[in-house]
Structures are given as structure tokens and as C-alpha cells.
Amino acid sequence: MSERDAFYTVDRIEGDVAVLVGDDGVGVDVRRSALGVRVRQGIVLRVPLSAHRPDWSSCTIDDVEGERRLAEARARLARLRNTDPGGDVVL
């Protein structure tokens, strides 16, 4: 990733709007027609920044980054499962 790119994950599709979440956790609604690619839930977009603003029409799907993030989430979940003592929760 260059310093002029940002990553956004497609959180969901609502009609003709894609709800994207940036790495900073902030969500943004973008018309699907404004994006340079066809999107679906869960994919990671690499978005060039122009004057520190996303250039949605030039975004690309970054499968490598998406797979890296998925593997990281799976590893985190496995670590959490290993620390679960099992049994019922007692309050």
C-alpha cells in the first residue's frame, strides 16, 4: 500500500448503496455506481487518495489483503477459543 491509498471493507449492500468501513472504523455510504468495481459484502477495497479524499472511481479489489485479514481473524478466534475454560458462565 502506498501512502496515497486507504483500505475499506464492504460491510453490507443496501440497495444501490455500499456501506464501507475504513481502517479507522468509520463507516461511509457510497453509491455502487460511483465505485470502479462491482462489490459484494466482505471484500476489501484499495482506494487511492486524491487530496486526502477517496477516489472511489479508481478503487480496486485487494484479494491479497482480504485473505490476510481473514487469516488474521481466524487466528485471533482460535487463540480466544484456546483460552475458554468451558462450562457455564456464573454471575
mmCIF file of N, CA, C and O in Angstrom, residues 2-48:
data_model
loop_
_atom_site.group_PDB
_atom_site.id
_atom_site.type_symbol
_atom_site.label_atom_id
_atom_site.label_comp_id
_atom_site.label_asym_id
_atom_site.label_seq_id
_atom_site.Cartn_x
_atom_site.Cartn_y
_atom_site.Cartn_z
ATOM 1 N N SER A 2 0.623 2.145 -0.880
ATOM 2 C CA SER A 2 1.360 3.396 -0.858
ATOM 3 C C SER A 2 0.738 4.301 0.184
ATOM 4 O O SER A 2 -0.359 4.053 0.680
ATOM 5 N N GLU A 3 1.425 5.373 0.521
ATOM 6 C CA GLU A 3 0.865 6.302 1.494
ATOM 7 C C GLU A 3 -0.328 7.058 0.912
ATOM 8 O O GLU A 3 -1.019 7.772 1.620
ATOM 9 N N ARG A 4 -0.595 6.862 -0.359
ATOM 10 C CA ARG A 4 -1.701 7.545 -1.026
ATOM 11 C C ARG A 4 -2.907 6.638 -1.227
ATOM 12 O O ARG A 4 -3.779 6.950 -1.994
ATOM 13 N N ASP A 5 -2.917 5.488 -0.555
ATOM 14 C CA ASP A 5 -4.036 4.558 -0.649
ATOM 15 C C ASP A 5 -4.635 4.337 0.736
ATOM 16 O O ASP A 5 -3.963 4.511 1.750
ATOM 17 N N ALA A 6 -5.889 3.924 0.760
ATOM 18 C CA ALA A 6 -6.560 3.552 2.000
ATOM 19 C C ALA A 6 -7.327 2.268 1.735
ATOM 20 O O ALA A 6 -7.648 1.946 0.594
ATOM 21 N N PHE A 7 -7.596 1.524 2.803
ATOM 22 C CA PHE A 7 -8.374 0.296 2.694
ATOM 23 C C PHE A 7 -9.757 0.513 3.278
ATOM 24 O O PHE A 7 -9.908 1.143 4.326
ATOM 25 N N TYR A 8 -10.756 -0.039 2.598
ATOM 26 C CA TYR A 8 -12.134 -0.037 3.078
ATOM 27 C C TYR A 8 -12.687 -1.439 2.880
ATOM 28 O O TYR A 8 -12.428 -2.069 1.851
ATOM 29 N N THR A 9 -13.458 -1.910 3.845
ATOM 30 C CA THR A 9 -14.119 -3.209 3.747
ATOM 31 C C THR A 9 -15.600 -2.979 3.486
ATOM 32 O O THR A 9 -16.210 -2.106 4.112
ATOM 33 N N VAL A 10 -16.160 -3.760 2.570
ATOM 34 C CA VAL A 10 -17.586 -3.648 2.294
ATOM 35 C C VAL A 10 -18.329 -4.352 3.425
ATOM 36 O O VAL A 10 -18.268 -5.570 3.561
ATOM 37 N N ASP A 11 -19.004 -3.566 4.253
ATOM 38 C CA ASP A 11 -19.749 -4.106 5.384
ATOM 39 C C ASP A 11 -21.049 -4.730 4.920
ATOM 40 O O ASP A 11 -21.414 -5.823 5.331
ATOM 41 N N ARG A 12 -21.757 -4.018 4.039
ATOM 42 C CA ARG A 12 -23.034 -4.527 3.524
ATOM 43 C C ARG A 12 -23.459 -3.720 2.310
ATOM 44 O O ARG A 12 -22.942 -2.641 2.064
ATOM 45 N N ILE A 13 -24.424 -4.275 1.599
ATOM 46 C CA ILE A 13 -25.019 -3.611 0.449
ATOM 47 C C ILE A 13 -26.470 -3.305 0.806
ATOM 48 O O ILE A 13 -27.197 -4.192 1.248
ATOM 49 N N GLU A 14 -26.874 -2.065 0.631
ATOM 50 C CA GLU A 14 -28.256 -1.643 0.883
ATOM 51 C C GLU A 14 -28.792 -1.012 -0.396
ATOM 52 O O GLU A 14 -28.600 0.176 -0.629
ATOM 53 N N GLY A 15 -29.420 -1.845 -1.219
ATOM 54 C CA GLY A 15 -29.930 -1.344 -2.496
ATOM 55 C C GLY A 15 -28.783 -0.920 -3.403
ATOM 56 O O GLY A 15 -27.910 -1.715 -3.716
ATOM 57 N N ASP A 16 -28.777 0.362 -3.802
ATOM 58 C CA ASP A 16 -27.701 0.841 -4.680
ATOM 59 C C ASP A 16 -26.592 1.533 -3.901
ATOM 60 O O ASP A 16 -25.762 2.233 -4.475
ATOM 61 N N VAL A 17 -26.540 1.300 -2.584
ATOM 62 C CA VAL A 17 -25.515 1.905 -1.733
ATOM 63 C C VAL A 17 -24.661 0.808 -1.108
ATOM 64 O O VAL A 17 -25.172 -0.185 -0.595
ATOM 65 N N ALA A 18 -23.344 1.004 -1.155
ATOM 66 C CA ALA A 18 -22.410 0.122 -0.463
ATOM 67 C C ALA A 18 -22.000 0.818 0.828
ATOM 68 O O ALA A 18 -21.584 1.974 0.805
ATOM 69 N N VAL A 19 -22.152 0.121 1.945
ATOM 70 C CA VAL A 19 -21.729 0.662 3.232
ATOM 71 C C VAL A 19 -20.314 0.141 3.476
ATOM 72 O O VAL A 19 -20.101 -1.066 3.617
ATOM 73 N N LEU A 20 -19.348 1.055 3.483
ATOM 74 C CA LEU A 20 -17.938 0.711 3.619
ATOM 75 C C LEU A 20 -17.441 1.136 4.995
ATOM 76 O O LEU A 20 -17.895 2.145 5.540
ATOM 77 N N VAL A 21 -16.474 0.385 5.525
ATOM 78 C CA VAL A 21 -15.863 0.739 6.798
ATOM 79 C C VAL A 21 -14.364 0.843 6.572
ATOM 80 O O VAL A 21 -13.724 -0.096 6.103
ATOM 81 N N GLY A 22 -13.813 2.018 6.913
ATOM 82 C CA GLY A 22 -12.383 2.240 6.773
ATOM 83 C C GLY A 22 -11.611 1.615 7.916
ATOM 84 O O GLY A 22 -12.186 1.166 8.911
ATOM 85 N N ASP A 23 -10.307 1.587 7.799
ATOM 86 C CA ASP A 23 -9.465 1.031 8.851
ATOM 87 C C ASP A 23 -9.581 1.814 10.152
ATOM 88 O O ASP A 23 -9.236 1.303 11.211
ATOM 89 N N ASP A 24 -10.071 3.040 10.073
ATOM 90 C CA ASP A 24 -10.267 3.844 11.279
ATOM 91 C C ASP A 24 -11.597 3.531 11.959
ATOM 92 O O ASP A 24 -11.931 4.114 12.983
ATOM 93 N N GLY A 25 -12.380 2.597 11.389
ATOM 94 C CA GLY A 25 -13.649 2.192 11.965
ATOM 95 C C GLY A 25 -14.824 3.069 11.581
ATOM 96 O O GLY A 25 -15.949 2.817 11.988
ATOM 97 N N VAL A 26 -14.573 4.083 10.783
ATOM 98 C CA VAL A 26 -15.635 5.000 10.368
ATOM 99 C C VAL A 26 -16.325 4.452 9.129
ATOM 100 O O VAL A 26 -15.672 4.067 8.164
ATOM 101 N N GLY A 27 -17.651 4.420 9.175
ATOM 102 C CA GLY A 27 -18.436 3.939 8.050
ATOM 103 C C GLY A 27 -18.775 5.061 7.085
ATOM 104 O O GLY A 27 -18.889 6.222 7.485
ATOM 105 N N VAL A 28 -18.899 4.706 5.823
ATOM 106 C CA VAL A 28 -19.251 5.681 4.793
ATOM 107 C C VAL A 28 -20.156 4.991 3.777
ATOM 108 O O VAL A 28 -19.958 3.820 3.446
ATOM 109 N N ASP A 29 -21.194 5.693 3.348
ATOM 110 C CA ASP A 29 -22.099 5.180 2.326
ATOM 111 C C ASP A 29 -21.669 5.712 0.968
ATOM 112 O O ASP A 29 -21.487 6.917 0.806
ATOM 113 N N VAL A 30 -21.507 4.802 0.004
ATOM 114 C CA VAL A 30 -21.077 5.180 -1.341
ATOM 115 C C VAL A 30 -22.009 4.504 -2.341
ATOM 116 O O VAL A 30 -22.276 3.302 -2.227
ATOM 117 N N ARG A 31 -22.493 5.271 -3.302
ATOM 118 C CA ARG A 31 -23.315 4.676 -4.364
ATOM 119 C C ARG A 31 -22.478 3.642 -5.103
ATOM 120 O O ARG A 31 -21.332 3.886 -5.457
ATOM 121 N N ARG A 32 -23.083 2.494 -5.330
ATOM 122 C CA ARG A 32 -22.358 1.418 -6.020
ATOM 123 C C ARG A 32 -21.906 1.860 -7.402
ATOM 124 O O ARG A 32 -20.837 1.453 -7.874
ATOM 125 N N SER A 33 -22.692 2.697 -8.056
ATOM 126 C CA SER A 33 -22.326 3.183 -9.390
ATOM 127 C C SER A 33 -21.100 4.099 -9.356
ATOM 128 O O SER A 33 -20.459 4.293 -10.384
ATOM 129 N N ALA A 34 -20.756 4.644 -8.198
ATOM 130 C CA ALA A 34 -19.583 5.520 -8.084
ATOM 131 C C ALA A 34 -18.294 4.727 -7.924
ATOM 132 O O ALA A 34 -17.198 5.268 -8.115
ATOM 133 N N LEU A 35 -18.422 3.452 -7.587
ATOM 134 C CA LEU A 35 -17.244 2.610 -7.388
ATOM 135 C C LEU A 35 -16.735 2.093 -8.725
ATOM 136 O O LEU A 35 -17.519 1.814 -9.628
ATOM 137 N N GLY A 36 -15.434 1.944 -8.833
ATOM 138 C CA GLY A 36 -14.825 1.479 -10.074
ATOM 139 C C GLY A 36 -14.925 -0.020 -10.291
ATOM 140 O O GLY A 36 -14.489 -0.523 -11.322
ATOM 141 N N VAL A 37 -15.490 -0.744 -9.317
ATOM 142 C CA VAL A 37 -15.595 -2.202 -9.406
ATOM 143 C C VAL A 37 -16.946 -2.653 -8.858
ATOM 144 O O VAL A 37 -17.606 -1.916 -8.139
ATOM 145 N N ARG A 38 -17.335 -3.879 -9.217
ATOM 146 C CA ARG A 38 -18.542 -4.472 -8.643
ATOM 147 C C ARG A 38 -18.175 -5.016 -7.276
ATOM 148 O O ARG A 38 -17.182 -5.734 -7.141
ATOM 149 N N VAL A 39 -18.970 -4.699 -6.275
ATOM 150 C CA VAL A 39 -18.631 -5.098 -4.912
ATOM 151 C C VAL A 39 -19.665 -6.045 -4.332
ATOM 152 O O VAL A 39 -20.797 -6.125 -4.801
ATOM 153 N N ARG A 40 -19.232 -6.770 -3.315
ATOM 154 C CA ARG A 40 -20.110 -7.626 -2.531
ATOM 155 C C ARG A 40 -19.615 -7.570 -1.084
ATOM 156 O O ARG A 40 -18.487 -7.133 -0.809
ATOM 157 N N GLN A 41 -20.455 -7.988 -0.197
ATOM 158 C CA GLN A 41 -20.148 -7.930 1.224
ATOM 159 C C GLN A 41 -18.853 -8.673 1.538
ATOM 160 O O GLN A 41 -18.612 -9.771 1.048
ATOM 161 N N GLY A 42 -18.010 -8.069 2.363
ATOM 162 C CA GLY A 42 -16.806 -8.724 2.854
ATOM 163 C C GLY A 42 -15.530 -8.456 2.091
ATOM 164 O O GLY A 42 -14.453 -8.760 2.589
ATOM 165 N N ILE A 43 -15.614 -7.901 0.890
ATOM 166 C CA ILE A 43 -14.370 -7.679 0.139
ATOM 167 C C ILE A 43 -13.643 -6.436 0.657
ATOM 168 O O ILE A 43 -14.226 -5.559 1.281
ATOM 169 N N VAL A 44 -12.351 -6.407 0.403
ATOM 170 C CA VAL A 44 -11.510 -5.286 0.806
ATOM 171 C C VAL A 44 -11.167 -4.479 -0.443
ATOM 172 O O VAL A 44 -10.733 -5.038 -1.452
ATOM 173 N N LEU A 45 -11.370 -3.181 -0.346
ATOM 174 C CA LEU A 45 -11.057 -2.268 -1.447
ATOM 175 C C LEU A 45 -9.813 -1.462 -1.128
ATOM 176 O O LEU A 45 -9.644 -0.981 -0.011
ATOM 177 N N ARG A 46 -8.955 -1.330 -2.119
ATOM 178 C CA ARG A 46 -7.812 -0.407 -2.036
ATOM 179 C C ARG A 46 -8.253 0.849 -2.780
ATOM 180 O O ARG A 46 -8.584 0.787 -3.968
ATOM 181 N N VAL A 47 -8.273 1.954 -2.076
ATOM 182 C CA VAL A 47 -8.819 3.192 -2.630
ATOM 183 C C VAL A 47 -7.726 4.265 -2.670
ATOM 184 O O VAL A 47 -7.193 4.637 -1.626
ATOM 185 N N PRO A 48 -7.401 4.764 -3.854
ATOM 186 C CA PRO A 48 -6.423 5.853 -3.945
ATOM 187 C C PRO A 48 -6.984 7.125 -3.299
ATOM 188 O O PRO A 48 -8.177 7.394 -3.373
#
